[in-house]
mmCIF file of C-alpha atoms and ligand atoms in Angstrom:
data_model
loop_
_atom_site.group_PDB
_atom_site.id
_atom_site.type_symbol
_atom_site.label_atom_id
_atom_site.label_comp_id
_atom_site.label_asym_id
_atom_site.label_seq_id
_atom_site.Cartn_x
_atom_site.Cartn_y
_atom_site.Cartn_z
ATOM 1 C CA MET B 9 0.000 0.000 0.000
ATOM 2 C CA ARG B 10 1.109 3.544 -0.604
ATOM 3 C CA LEU B 11 0.419 5.070 2.778
ATOM 4 C CA PRO B 12 0.650 8.735 3.708
ATOM 5 C CA THR B 13 2.621 9.608 6.832
ATOM 6 C CA ARG B 14 -0.213 11.641 8.256
ATOM 7 C CA VAL B 15 -3.947 12.294 7.832
ATOM 8 C CA SER B 16 -6.280 14.559 9.749
ATOM 9 C CA ILE B 17 -9.491 13.644 11.474
ATOM 10 C CA CYS B 18 -12.488 15.903 11.930
ATOM 11 C CA GLU B 19 -14.523 14.819 14.949
ATOM 12 C CA VAL B 20 -18.257 15.093 14.215
ATOM 13 C CA GLY B 21 -19.745 13.246 17.191
ATOM 14 C CA THR B 22 -21.044 16.319 18.969
ATOM 15 C CA ARG B 23 -22.933 17.303 15.805
ATOM 16 C CA ASP B 24 -23.785 14.198 13.766
ATOM 17 C CA GLY B 25 -23.983 12.106 16.935
ATOM 18 C CA PHE B 26 -25.708 14.281 19.501
ATOM 19 C CA GLN B 27 -28.319 15.447 16.940
ATOM 20 C CA ILE B 28 -29.816 11.957 16.801
ATOM 21 C CA GLU B 29 -29.455 10.702 20.376
ATOM 22 C CA PRO B 30 -32.791 9.670 21.916
ATOM 23 C CA ASP B 31 -32.283 12.228 24.702
ATOM 24 C CA PHE B 32 -31.090 15.823 24.590
ATOM 25 C CA VAL B 33 -27.446 15.899 25.668
ATOM 26 C CA PRO B 34 -27.183 18.696 28.248
ATOM 27 C CA THR B 35 -25.266 21.759 27.046
ATOM 28 C CA GLU B 36 -22.745 21.361 29.850
ATOM 29 C CA ARG B 37 -21.915 17.816 28.703
ATOM 30 C CA LYS B 38 -21.570 18.884 25.054
ATOM 31 C CA ILE B 39 -19.060 21.535 26.095
ATOM 32 C CA GLU B 40 -17.189 19.002 28.202
ATOM 33 C CA VAL B 41 -16.937 16.528 25.295
ATOM 34 C CA VAL B 42 -15.714 19.145 22.817
ATOM 35 C CA ASP B 43 -13.031 20.257 25.273
ATOM 36 C CA LEU B 44 -11.973 16.670 26.031
ATOM 37 C CA LEU B 45 -11.682 15.902 22.314
ATOM 38 C CA ALA B 46 -9.562 18.981 21.676
ATOM 39 C CA ALA B 47 -7.304 17.986 24.582
ATOM 40 C CA CYS B 48 -6.683 14.608 22.859
ATOM 41 C CA GLY B 49 -5.147 16.460 19.910
ATOM 42 C CA VAL B 50 -8.125 16.272 17.557
ATOM 43 C CA SER B 51 -7.266 19.081 15.151
ATOM 44 C CA ARG B 52 -10.740 19.797 13.777
ATOM 45 C CA ILE B 53 -14.110 19.481 15.492
ATOM 46 C CA GLU B 54 -17.525 19.962 13.919
ATOM 47 C CA VAL B 55 -18.949 21.274 17.156
ATOM 48 C CA THR B 56 -22.618 21.701 16.281
ATOM 49 C CA SER B 57 -24.975 22.914 13.554
ATOM 50 C CA PHE B 58 -26.801 26.190 13.090
ATOM 51 C CA VAL B 59 -30.030 24.821 11.699
ATOM 52 C CA HIS B 60 -33.667 25.386 12.546
ATOM 53 C CA PRO B 61 -34.195 24.435 16.213
ATOM 54 C CA LYS B 62 -37.448 22.735 15.256
ATOM 55 C CA ALA B 63 -35.688 20.617 12.605
ATOM 56 C CA VAL B 64 -32.945 19.467 14.993
ATOM 57 C CA PRO B 65 -34.045 20.319 18.541
ATOM 58 C CA HIS B 66 -31.072 18.532 20.109
ATOM 59 C CA LEU B 67 -28.701 21.191 18.747
ATOM 60 C CA ARG B 68 -30.802 24.197 19.708
ATOM 61 C CA ASP B 69 -28.018 25.238 22.097
ATOM 62 C CA ALA B 70 -25.450 25.822 19.315
ATOM 63 C CA GLU B 71 -24.674 29.413 20.349
ATOM 64 C CA GLU B 72 -24.167 28.545 23.980
ATOM 65 C CA VAL B 73 -21.919 25.591 23.194
ATOM 66 C CA MET B 74 -19.731 27.702 20.895
ATOM 67 C CA ALA B 75 -19.536 30.477 23.468
ATOM 68 C CA ARG B 76 -18.486 28.274 26.350
ATOM 69 C CA ILE B 77 -15.992 25.797 24.883
ATOM 70 C CA ALA B 78 -12.331 26.423 25.714
ATOM 71 C CA ARG B 79 -10.726 27.386 22.404
ATOM 72 C CA ARG B 80 -7.518 25.411 22.136
ATOM 73 C CA PRO B 81 -4.955 27.162 19.924
ATOM 74 C CA GLY B 82 -4.470 25.276 16.661
ATOM 75 C CA THR B 83 -7.794 23.436 16.861
ATOM 76 C CA VAL B 84 -10.307 24.295 14.132
ATOM 77 C CA TYR B 85 -13.842 24.631 15.505
ATOM 78 C CA ALA B 86 -16.328 24.186 12.650
ATOM 79 C CA ALA B 87 -20.104 24.072 12.398
ATOM 80 C CA LEU B 88 -22.651 22.876 9.879
ATOM 81 C CA VAL B 89 -25.012 25.383 8.252
ATOM 82 C CA PRO B 90 -27.819 24.894 5.695
ATOM 83 C CA ASN B 91 -28.389 28.504 4.645
ATOM 84 C CA GLU B 92 -27.385 32.190 5.080
ATOM 85 C CA LYS B 93 -29.185 32.458 8.380
ATOM 86 C CA GLY B 94 -27.223 29.497 9.717
ATOM 87 C CA ALA B 95 -24.001 30.960 8.332
ATOM 88 C CA SER B 96 -24.610 34.330 9.998
ATOM 89 C CA ARG B 97 -25.379 32.646 13.310
ATOM 90 C CA ALA B 98 -22.205 30.545 12.978
ATOM 91 C CA VAL B 99 -20.032 33.563 12.173
ATOM 92 C CA GLU B 100 -21.562 35.482 15.059
ATOM 93 C CA ALA B 101 -20.826 32.510 17.337
ATOM 94 C CA GLY B 102 -17.169 32.585 16.304
ATOM 95 C CA VAL B 103 -16.660 29.419 14.261
ATOM 96 C CA ASP B 104 -13.335 28.931 12.438
ATOM 97 C CA GLU B 105 -14.866 27.172 9.454
ATOM 98 C CA VAL B 106 -18.294 27.022 7.844
ATOM 99 C CA ARG B 107 -19.420 23.623 6.627
ATOM 100 C CA THR B 108 -22.449 23.588 4.378
ATOM 101 C CA VAL B 109 -24.934 20.821 3.728
ATOM 102 C CA LEU B 110 -26.692 19.888 0.518
ATOM 103 C CA SER B 111 -27.564 16.466 -0.889
ATOM 104 C CA ALA B 112 -26.670 14.905 -4.215
ATOM 105 C CA SER B 113 -30.200 13.524 -4.478
ATOM 106 C CA GLU B 114 -33.302 15.672 -4.812
ATOM 107 C CA SER B 115 -35.481 13.736 -2.356
ATOM 108 C CA HIS B 116 -32.919 13.666 0.454
ATOM 109 C CA ASN B 117 -32.251 17.370 -0.009
ATOM 110 C CA LEU B 118 -35.971 18.086 0.306
ATOM 111 C CA ALA B 119 -36.267 15.821 3.362
ATOM 112 C CA ASN B 120 -33.192 17.299 5.014
ATOM 113 C CA VAL B 121 -33.334 21.015 4.287
ATOM 114 C CA ASN B 122 -36.751 21.499 2.658
ATOM 115 C CA MET B 123 -35.234 22.818 -0.572
ATOM 116 C CA THR B 124 -34.629 21.546 -4.071
ATOM 117 C CA ILE B 125 -30.973 21.179 -5.015
ATOM 118 C CA ALA B 126 -31.265 24.291 -7.183
ATOM 119 C CA GLU B 127 -32.695 26.265 -4.247
ATOM 120 C CA SER B 128 -29.947 24.960 -1.970
ATOM 121 C CA LEU B 129 -27.271 26.014 -4.448
ATOM 122 C CA GLU B 130 -28.797 29.475 -4.534
ATOM 123 C CA ARG B 131 -28.637 29.541 -0.718
ATOM 124 C CA MET B 132 -25.019 28.357 -0.853
ATOM 125 C CA ARG B 133 -24.164 31.484 -2.799
ATOM 126 C CA GLY B 134 -25.406 33.506 0.158
ATOM 127 C CA VAL B 135 -23.526 31.274 2.597
ATOM 128 C CA ALA B 136 -20.334 31.728 0.557
ATOM 129 C CA GLU B 137 -20.772 35.504 0.764
ATOM 130 C CA VAL B 138 -21.298 35.434 4.518
ATOM 131 C CA ALA B 139 -18.214 33.228 4.948
ATOM 132 C CA ALA B 140 -16.098 35.367 2.623
ATOM 133 C CA ARG B 141 -17.074 38.570 4.446
ATOM 134 C CA ALA B 142 -15.991 36.951 7.701
ATOM 135 C CA ARG B 143 -12.817 35.637 5.981
ATOM 136 C CA LEU B 144 -13.730 32.095 6.915
ATOM 137 C CA PRO B 145 -13.218 29.045 4.720
ATOM 138 C CA MET B 146 -16.323 27.309 3.428
ATOM 139 C CA ILE B 147 -16.237 23.546 3.166
ATOM 140 C CA ALA B 148 -19.109 22.280 1.035
ATOM 141 C CA GLY B 149 -20.574 18.992 2.181
ATOM 142 C CA ILE B 150 -22.470 16.778 -0.228
ATOM 143 C CA SER B 151 -24.789 14.308 1.516
ATOM 144 C CA THR B 152 -25.936 11.061 -0.135
ATOM 145 C CA ALA B 153 -22.930 11.479 -2.457
ATOM 146 C CA PHE B 154 -22.618 7.745 -3.029
ATOM 147 C CA GLY B 155 -26.252 6.715 -2.890
ATOM 148 C CA CYS B 156 -29.591 7.875 -1.549
ATOM 149 C CA PRO B 157 -31.927 5.896 0.730
ATOM 150 C CA PHE B 158 -34.894 7.128 -1.349
ATOM 151 C CA GLU B 159 -33.549 7.243 -4.912
ATOM 152 C CA GLY B 160 -30.738 4.705 -4.935
ATOM 153 C CA PRO B 161 -27.568 5.221 -6.961
ATOM 154 C CA VAL B 162 -26.164 8.693 -7.531
ATOM 155 C CA PRO B 163 -24.374 8.916 -10.883
ATOM 156 C CA LEU B 164 -20.797 10.168 -10.671
ATOM 157 C CA ALA B 165 -21.627 12.671 -13.411
ATOM 158 C CA SER B 166 -24.244 14.400 -11.224
ATOM 159 C CA LEU B 167 -21.831 14.481 -8.319
ATOM 160 C CA GLU B 168 -19.253 16.023 -10.631
ATOM 161 C CA SER B 169 -21.592 18.762 -11.789
ATOM 162 C CA LEU B 170 -22.526 19.598 -8.177
ATOM 163 C CA VAL B 171 -18.857 19.826 -7.237
ATOM 164 C CA GLY B 172 -18.362 22.198 -10.171
ATOM 165 C CA ARG B 173 -21.119 24.484 -8.899
ATOM 166 C CA LEU B 174 -19.746 24.476 -5.356
ATOM 167 C CA ALA B 175 -16.193 25.102 -6.559
ATOM 168 C CA ASP B 176 -17.490 28.093 -8.540
ATOM 169 C CA LEU B 177 -19.013 29.465 -5.329
ATOM 170 C CA GLY B 178 -15.557 29.508 -3.794
ATOM 171 C CA ALA B 179 -15.626 26.409 -1.602
ATOM 172 C CA ARG B 180 -12.199 25.724 -0.094
ATOM 173 C CA GLY B 181 -12.974 22.039 0.134
ATOM 174 C CA ILE B 182 -15.540 19.378 -0.652
ATOM 175 C CA ASN B 183 -16.708 16.828 1.888
ATOM 176 C CA LEU B 184 -18.343 13.820 0.260
ATOM 177 C CA ALA B 185 -20.752 12.165 2.661
ATOM 178 C CA ASP B 186 -21.959 8.597 2.566
ATOM 179 C CA THR B 187 -25.024 9.424 4.643
ATOM 180 C CA THR B 188 -26.492 5.946 4.935
ATOM 181 C CA GLY B 189 -23.456 3.741 4.374
ATOM 182 C CA MET B 190 -24.196 2.769 0.769
ATOM 183 C CA ALA B 191 -20.721 3.393 -0.645
ATOM 184 C CA ASN B 192 -18.234 0.636 -1.364
ATOM 185 C CA PRO B 193 -14.458 1.082 -1.523
ATOM 186 C CA ALA B 194 -14.141 0.728 -5.307
ATOM 187 C CA GLN B 195 -16.818 3.387 -5.800
ATOM 188 C CA VAL B 196 -15.182 5.729 -3.296
ATOM 189 C CA PHE B 197 -11.796 5.297 -4.964
ATOM 190 C CA ARG B 198 -13.220 5.993 -8.440
ATOM 191 C CA ALA B 199 -15.123 9.085 -7.273
ATOM 192 C CA PHE B 200 -12.171 10.743 -5.538
ATOM 193 C CA GLU B 201 -9.748 9.753 -8.270
ATOM 194 C CA ARG B 202 -11.885 11.453 -10.888
ATOM 195 C CA LEU B 203 -12.961 14.503 -8.894
ATOM 196 C CA ALA B 204 -9.595 15.278 -7.307
ATOM 197 C CA ALA B 205 -7.889 15.010 -10.694
ATOM 198 C CA ARG B 206 -10.280 17.622 -12.060
ATOM 199 C CA TRP B 207 -10.127 19.916 -8.994
ATOM 200 C CA PRO B 208 -6.688 19.270 -7.476
ATOM 201 C CA ASP B 209 -6.710 22.525 -5.510
ATOM 202 C CA LEU B 210 -9.827 21.713 -3.506
ATOM 203 C CA GLU B 211 -9.383 20.134 -0.076
ATOM 204 C CA TRP B 212 -11.075 16.740 -0.308
ATOM 205 C CA SER B 213 -12.545 14.938 2.657
ATOM 206 C CA LEU B 214 -14.759 11.934 3.301
ATOM 207 C CA HIS B 215 -17.631 11.547 5.748
ATOM 208 C CA THR B 216 -18.601 7.930 6.317
ATOM 209 C CA HIS B 217 -21.324 6.060 8.123
ATOM 210 C CA ASP B 218 -20.719 2.448 9.097
ATOM 211 C CA THR B 219 -24.276 1.322 8.400
ATOM 212 C CA ARG B 220 -23.087 -1.617 6.298
ATOM 213 C CA ALA B 221 -19.668 -2.132 7.878
ATOM 214 C CA MET B 222 -17.799 -0.550 4.970
ATOM 215 C CA ALA B 223 -16.734 2.701 6.624
ATOM 216 C CA ILE B 224 -13.082 1.963 7.435
ATOM 217 C CA SER B 225 -12.636 0.216 4.078
ATOM 218 C CA ASN B 226 -14.014 3.312 2.397
ATOM 219 C CA VAL B 227 -11.597 5.533 4.312
ATOM 220 C CA LEU B 228 -8.692 3.378 3.145
ATOM 221 C CA ALA B 229 -9.934 3.499 -0.444
ATOM 222 C CA ALA B 230 -10.189 7.293 -0.288
ATOM 223 C CA MET B 231 -6.713 7.454 1.238
ATOM 224 C CA GLU B 232 -5.422 5.400 -1.679
ATOM 225 C CA ALA B 233 -6.991 8.010 -3.986
ATOM 226 C CA GLY B 234 -5.102 10.782 -2.161
ATOM 227 C CA VAL B 235 -7.674 11.983 0.386
ATOM 228 C CA ARG B 236 -6.096 13.121 3.658
ATOM 229 C CA GLN B 237 -9.060 14.340 5.731
ATOM 230 C CA PHE B 238 -11.712 12.166 7.288
ATOM 231 C CA ASP B 239 -14.747 12.768 9.460
ATOM 232 C CA ALA B 240 -15.274 10.360 12.332
ATOM 233 C CA SER B 241 -17.362 10.203 15.429
ATOM 234 C CA ILE B 242 -16.336 9.356 18.982
ATOM 235 C CA GLY B 243 -17.636 5.909 19.957
ATOM 236 C CA GLY B 244 -19.314 5.647 16.545
ATOM 237 C CA LEU B 245 -22.161 8.003 17.449
ATOM 238 C CA GLY B 246 -24.138 9.477 14.584
ATOM 239 C CA GLY B 247 -26.983 9.321 12.124
ATOM 240 C CA CYS B 248 -29.189 11.547 10.012
ATOM 241 C CA PRO B 249 -32.680 12.321 11.342
ATOM 242 C CA PHE B 250 -33.862 12.755 7.748
ATOM 243 C CA ALA B 251 -32.524 9.523 6.235
ATOM 244 C CA PRO B 252 -34.260 6.267 7.180
ATOM 245 C CA GLY B 253 -31.900 3.630 8.525
ATOM 246 C CA ALA B 254 -28.987 5.988 9.044
ATOM 247 C CA THR B 255 -26.636 4.751 11.758
ATOM 248 C CA GLY B 256 -23.377 5.901 13.281
ATOM 249 C CA ASN B 257 -20.304 7.387 11.667
ATOM 250 C CA VAL B 258 -17.032 5.574 11.423
ATOM 251 C CA CYS B 259 -15.853 5.403 15.030
ATOM 252 C CA THR B 260 -13.011 7.844 15.726
ATOM 253 C CA GLU B 261 -10.994 5.659 18.071
ATOM 254 C CA ASP B 262 -11.402 2.578 15.849
ATOM 255 C CA LEU B 263 -10.212 4.558 12.833
ATOM 256 C CA VAL B 264 -7.346 6.216 14.705
ATOM 257 C CA HIS B 265 -6.242 2.819 16.008
ATOM 258 C CA CYS B 266 -6.331 1.348 12.496
ATOM 259 C CA LEU B 267 -4.314 4.275 11.114
ATOM 260 C CA HIS B 268 -1.739 4.249 13.912
ATOM 261 C CA GLU B 269 -1.287 0.480 13.584
ATOM 262 C CA MET B 270 -0.449 1.075 9.910
ATOM 263 C CA GLY B 271 2.004 3.821 10.803
ATOM 264 C CA VAL B 272 -0.222 6.680 9.641
ATOM 265 C CA GLU B 273 -0.117 9.543 12.141
ATOM 266 C CA THR B 274 -3.148 11.564 13.242
ATOM 267 C CA GLY B 275 -1.733 13.680 16.052
ATOM 268 C CA ILE B 276 -4.334 12.179 18.388
ATOM 269 C CA ASP B 277 -3.537 10.596 21.763
ATOM 270 C CA LEU B 278 -5.427 7.324 21.384
ATOM 271 C CA ASP B 279 -5.390 6.364 25.064
ATOM 272 C CA ARG B 280 -6.950 9.658 26.042
ATOM 273 C CA LEU B 281 -9.433 9.329 23.192
ATOM 274 C CA LEU B 282 -10.537 5.961 24.570
ATOM 275 C CA GLU B 283 -11.193 7.601 27.916
ATOM 276 C CA VAL B 284 -13.327 10.224 26.170
ATOM 277 C CA SER B 285 -15.271 7.495 24.413
ATOM 278 C CA ARG B 286 -16.023 5.825 27.762
ATOM 279 C CA ARG B 287 -17.103 9.167 29.140
ATOM 280 C CA VAL B 288 -19.401 9.765 26.134
ATOM 281 C CA GLU B 289 -20.909 6.314 26.589
ATOM 282 C CA PHE B 290 -21.665 7.254 30.184
ATOM 283 C CA ILE B 291 -23.141 10.610 29.127
ATOM 284 C CA VAL B 292 -25.504 9.160 26.499
ATOM 285 C CA GLY B 293 -26.342 6.268 28.794
ATOM 286 C CA HIS B 294 -26.220 3.410 26.298
ATOM 287 C CA PRO B 295 -23.502 1.275 24.700
ATOM 288 C CA LEU B 296 -21.788 2.807 21.666
ATOM 289 C CA PRO B 297 -21.025 0.807 18.515
ATOM 290 C CA GLY B 298 -17.252 1.406 18.627
ATOM 291 C CA ARG B 299 -15.195 -1.779 18.878
ATOM 292 C CA LEU B 300 -12.019 -0.611 20.560
ATOM 293 C CA ILE B 301 -13.650 0.283 23.866
ATOM 294 C CA ARG B 302 -14.670 -3.370 24.181
ATOM 295 C CA ALA B 303 -11.717 -5.131 22.516
ATOM 296 C CA GLY B 304 -8.862 -2.861 23.625
ATOM 297 C CA LYS B 305 -5.959 -1.992 21.366
ATOM 298 C CA SER B 306 -4.130 -4.677 19.382
ATOM 299 C CA ASP B 307 -1.285 -4.605 21.881
ATOM 300 C CA ARG B 308 -3.620 -5.895 24.569
ATOM 301 C CA ARG B 309 -2.384 -9.231 25.921
ATOM 302 C CA SER B 310 -4.234 -11.934 27.820
ATOM 303 C CA PRO B 311 -2.715 -14.175 30.498
ATOM 304 C CA VAL B 312 -1.387 -17.448 29.113
ATOM 305 C CA PRO B 313 -3.685 -20.306 30.265
ATOM 306 C CA GLU B 314 -2.136 -22.444 33.018
ATOM 307 C CA ALA B 315 -2.071 -25.646 30.924
ATOM 308 C CA VAL B 316 -0.351 -23.836 28.075
ATOM 309 C CA ARG B 317 2.129 -22.257 30.461
ATOM 310 C CA ARG B 318 3.039 -25.759 31.807
ATOM 311 C CA ARG B 319 3.556 -27.145 28.293
ATOM 312 C CA LEU B 320 5.732 -24.171 27.368
ATOM 313 C CA ALA B 321 7.806 -24.541 30.568
ATOM 314 C CA ALA B 322 8.315 -28.288 29.986
ATOM 315 C CA ARG B 323 9.860 -27.785 26.546
HETATM 316 N N1 COA X 408 -31.379 28.729 11.986
HETATM 317 C C1 COA X 408 -32.477 29.174 12.681
HETATM 318 N N2 COA X 408 -33.626 29.503 12.113
HETATM 319 C C2 COA X 408 -33.700 29.401 10.767
HETATM 320 C C3 COA X 408 -32.625 28.957 9.999
HETATM 321 C C4 COA X 408 -31.424 28.613 10.669
HETATM 322 N N3 COA X 408 -30.350 28.165 9.989
HETATM 323 N N4 COA X 408 -32.978 28.963 8.717
HETATM 324 C C5 COA X 408 -34.243 29.398 8.661
HETATM 325 N N5 COA X 408 -34.698 29.684 9.898
HETATM 326 C C6 COA X 408 -36.005 30.220 10.278
HETATM 327 C C7 COA X 408 -36.365 31.435 9.468
HETATM 328 O O1 COA X 408 -35.846 32.588 10.080
HETATM 329 C C8 COA X 408 -37.850 31.387 9.488
HETATM 330 O O2 COA X 408 -38.293 31.862 10.745
HETATM 331 P P1 COA X 408 -39.668 32.684 10.880
HETATM 332 O O3 COA X 408 -40.713 31.709 10.493
HETATM 333 O O4 COA X 408 -39.676 33.057 12.308
HETATM 334 O O5 COA X 408 -39.515 33.821 9.922
HETATM 335 C C9 COA X 408 -38.154 29.906 9.453
HETATM 336 O O6 COA X 408 -36.975 29.251 9.902
HETATM 337 C C10 COA X 408 -38.519 29.378 8.102
HETATM 338 O O7 COA X 408 -37.481 29.682 7.170
HETATM 339 P P2 COA X 408 -37.260 28.852 5.842
HETATM 340 O O8 COA X 408 -36.078 29.390 5.123
HETATM 341 O O9 COA X 408 -38.564 28.740 5.110
HETATM 342 O O10 COA X 408 -36.816 27.462 6.450
HETATM 343 P P3 COA X 408 -37.551 26.040 6.370
HETATM 344 O O11 COA X 408 -38.632 25.982 7.353
HETATM 345 O O12 COA X 408 -37.830 25.681 4.960
HETATM 346 O O13 COA X 408 -36.363 25.108 6.919
HETATM 347 C C11 COA X 408 -34.020 24.624 7.118
HETATM 348 C C12 COA X 408 -35.149 24.994 6.195
HETATM 349 C C13 COA X 408 -32.812 24.324 6.278
HETATM 350 C C14 COA X 408 -33.731 25.781 8.051
HETATM 351 C C15 COA X 408 -34.433 23.383 7.956
HETATM 352 O O14 COA X 408 -34.934 22.389 7.102
HETATM 353 C C16 COA X 408 -33.297 22.805 8.746
HETATM 354 O O15 COA X 408 -32.814 23.459 9.673
HETATM 355 N N6 COA X 408 -32.848 21.593 8.451
HETATM 356 C C17 COA X 408 -31.788 20.964 9.226
HETATM 357 C C18 COA X 408 -31.223 19.806 8.498
HETATM 358 C C19 COA X 408 -30.186 19.093 9.308
HETATM 359 O O16 COA X 408 -29.553 19.614 10.200
HETATM 360 N N7 COA X 408 -30.029 17.818 8.991
HETATM 361 C C20 COA X 408 -29.098 16.980 9.667
HETATM 362 C C21 COA X 408 -27.710 17.193 9.207
HETATM 363 S S1 COA X 408 -27.316 16.369 7.712
HETATM 364 ZN ZN1 ZN X 409 -23.389 12.112 8.731
#
């Protein structure tokens, strides 16, 4: 494999994850988790989203969370926005990066943000202006980029034309999102290979959901195609309230462990991250899908069984 020496992880658990928890995660706990994640060396955190509080009531405290987190120097604190109003709120709240949301499929876009793709693109123009005025980078996210739970396959050509529109609006980067875990590694590789070759100056990133157990494989495929930024969620929290069957993101500590085992650096302290995952599990009050908190790292060793020990000693 041709492995990079380093990739960067954007933690999305406090946004993608907390938005879909059965219970509202108290503001205090959200702030705590963001601060704990930053202290682990996570370089980018999608803290929350500035959407309609009726659409996503669990993130209605976006302003307060942004105001009360401890801003660690060097950490990028981002937020998701669907329109100009969200962008203005995010800028006002002091985000470092504006991440937009629009779907590659018409029906998911309508379900998610109540707009056609054309209307969303028009809104994105306004978002780009708000971000530019505030001198903040805009990262354009494309949901259902690899398949839609309502419409099925998304042709690469339509993805390509969307990317073109977003690049024209001045997006610094494009985040392709596999909202309901429909992507496979070959598809992910082909998409990034083609798109990144056409727009080499855009920052490319991948947002995966592990709905069908392909998330880490998809990350590796994207890495092979040159992608160096990946979204992940502590403990494997996550899901889209507007996509049936959506489950958690690729689990941050599982992904970081996989990368570190391969010699790919992330700048994250994995042991501390595992402690955060246990803390998040306690906060949400139910088991999280991540594997590492149950299995331990690969360097975990078990005691040699007595009978085996005797055989070994007798040799
Ligand atoms: N934050 C807060 N309020 C907002 C808002 C925002 N980003 N955008 C719009 N509003 C308010 C408007 O001010 C207006 O308020 P008013 O009725 O008091 O005048 C009202 O919402 C309706 O505005 P409109 O533009 O018609 O919005 P809408 O009702 O069609 O909803 C979205 C569109 C995008 C705001 C809404 O669908 C949404 O927030 N979706 C969230 C999607 C999401 O987070 N999905 C999960 C992540 S993938
Ligand atoms: Zn997601």
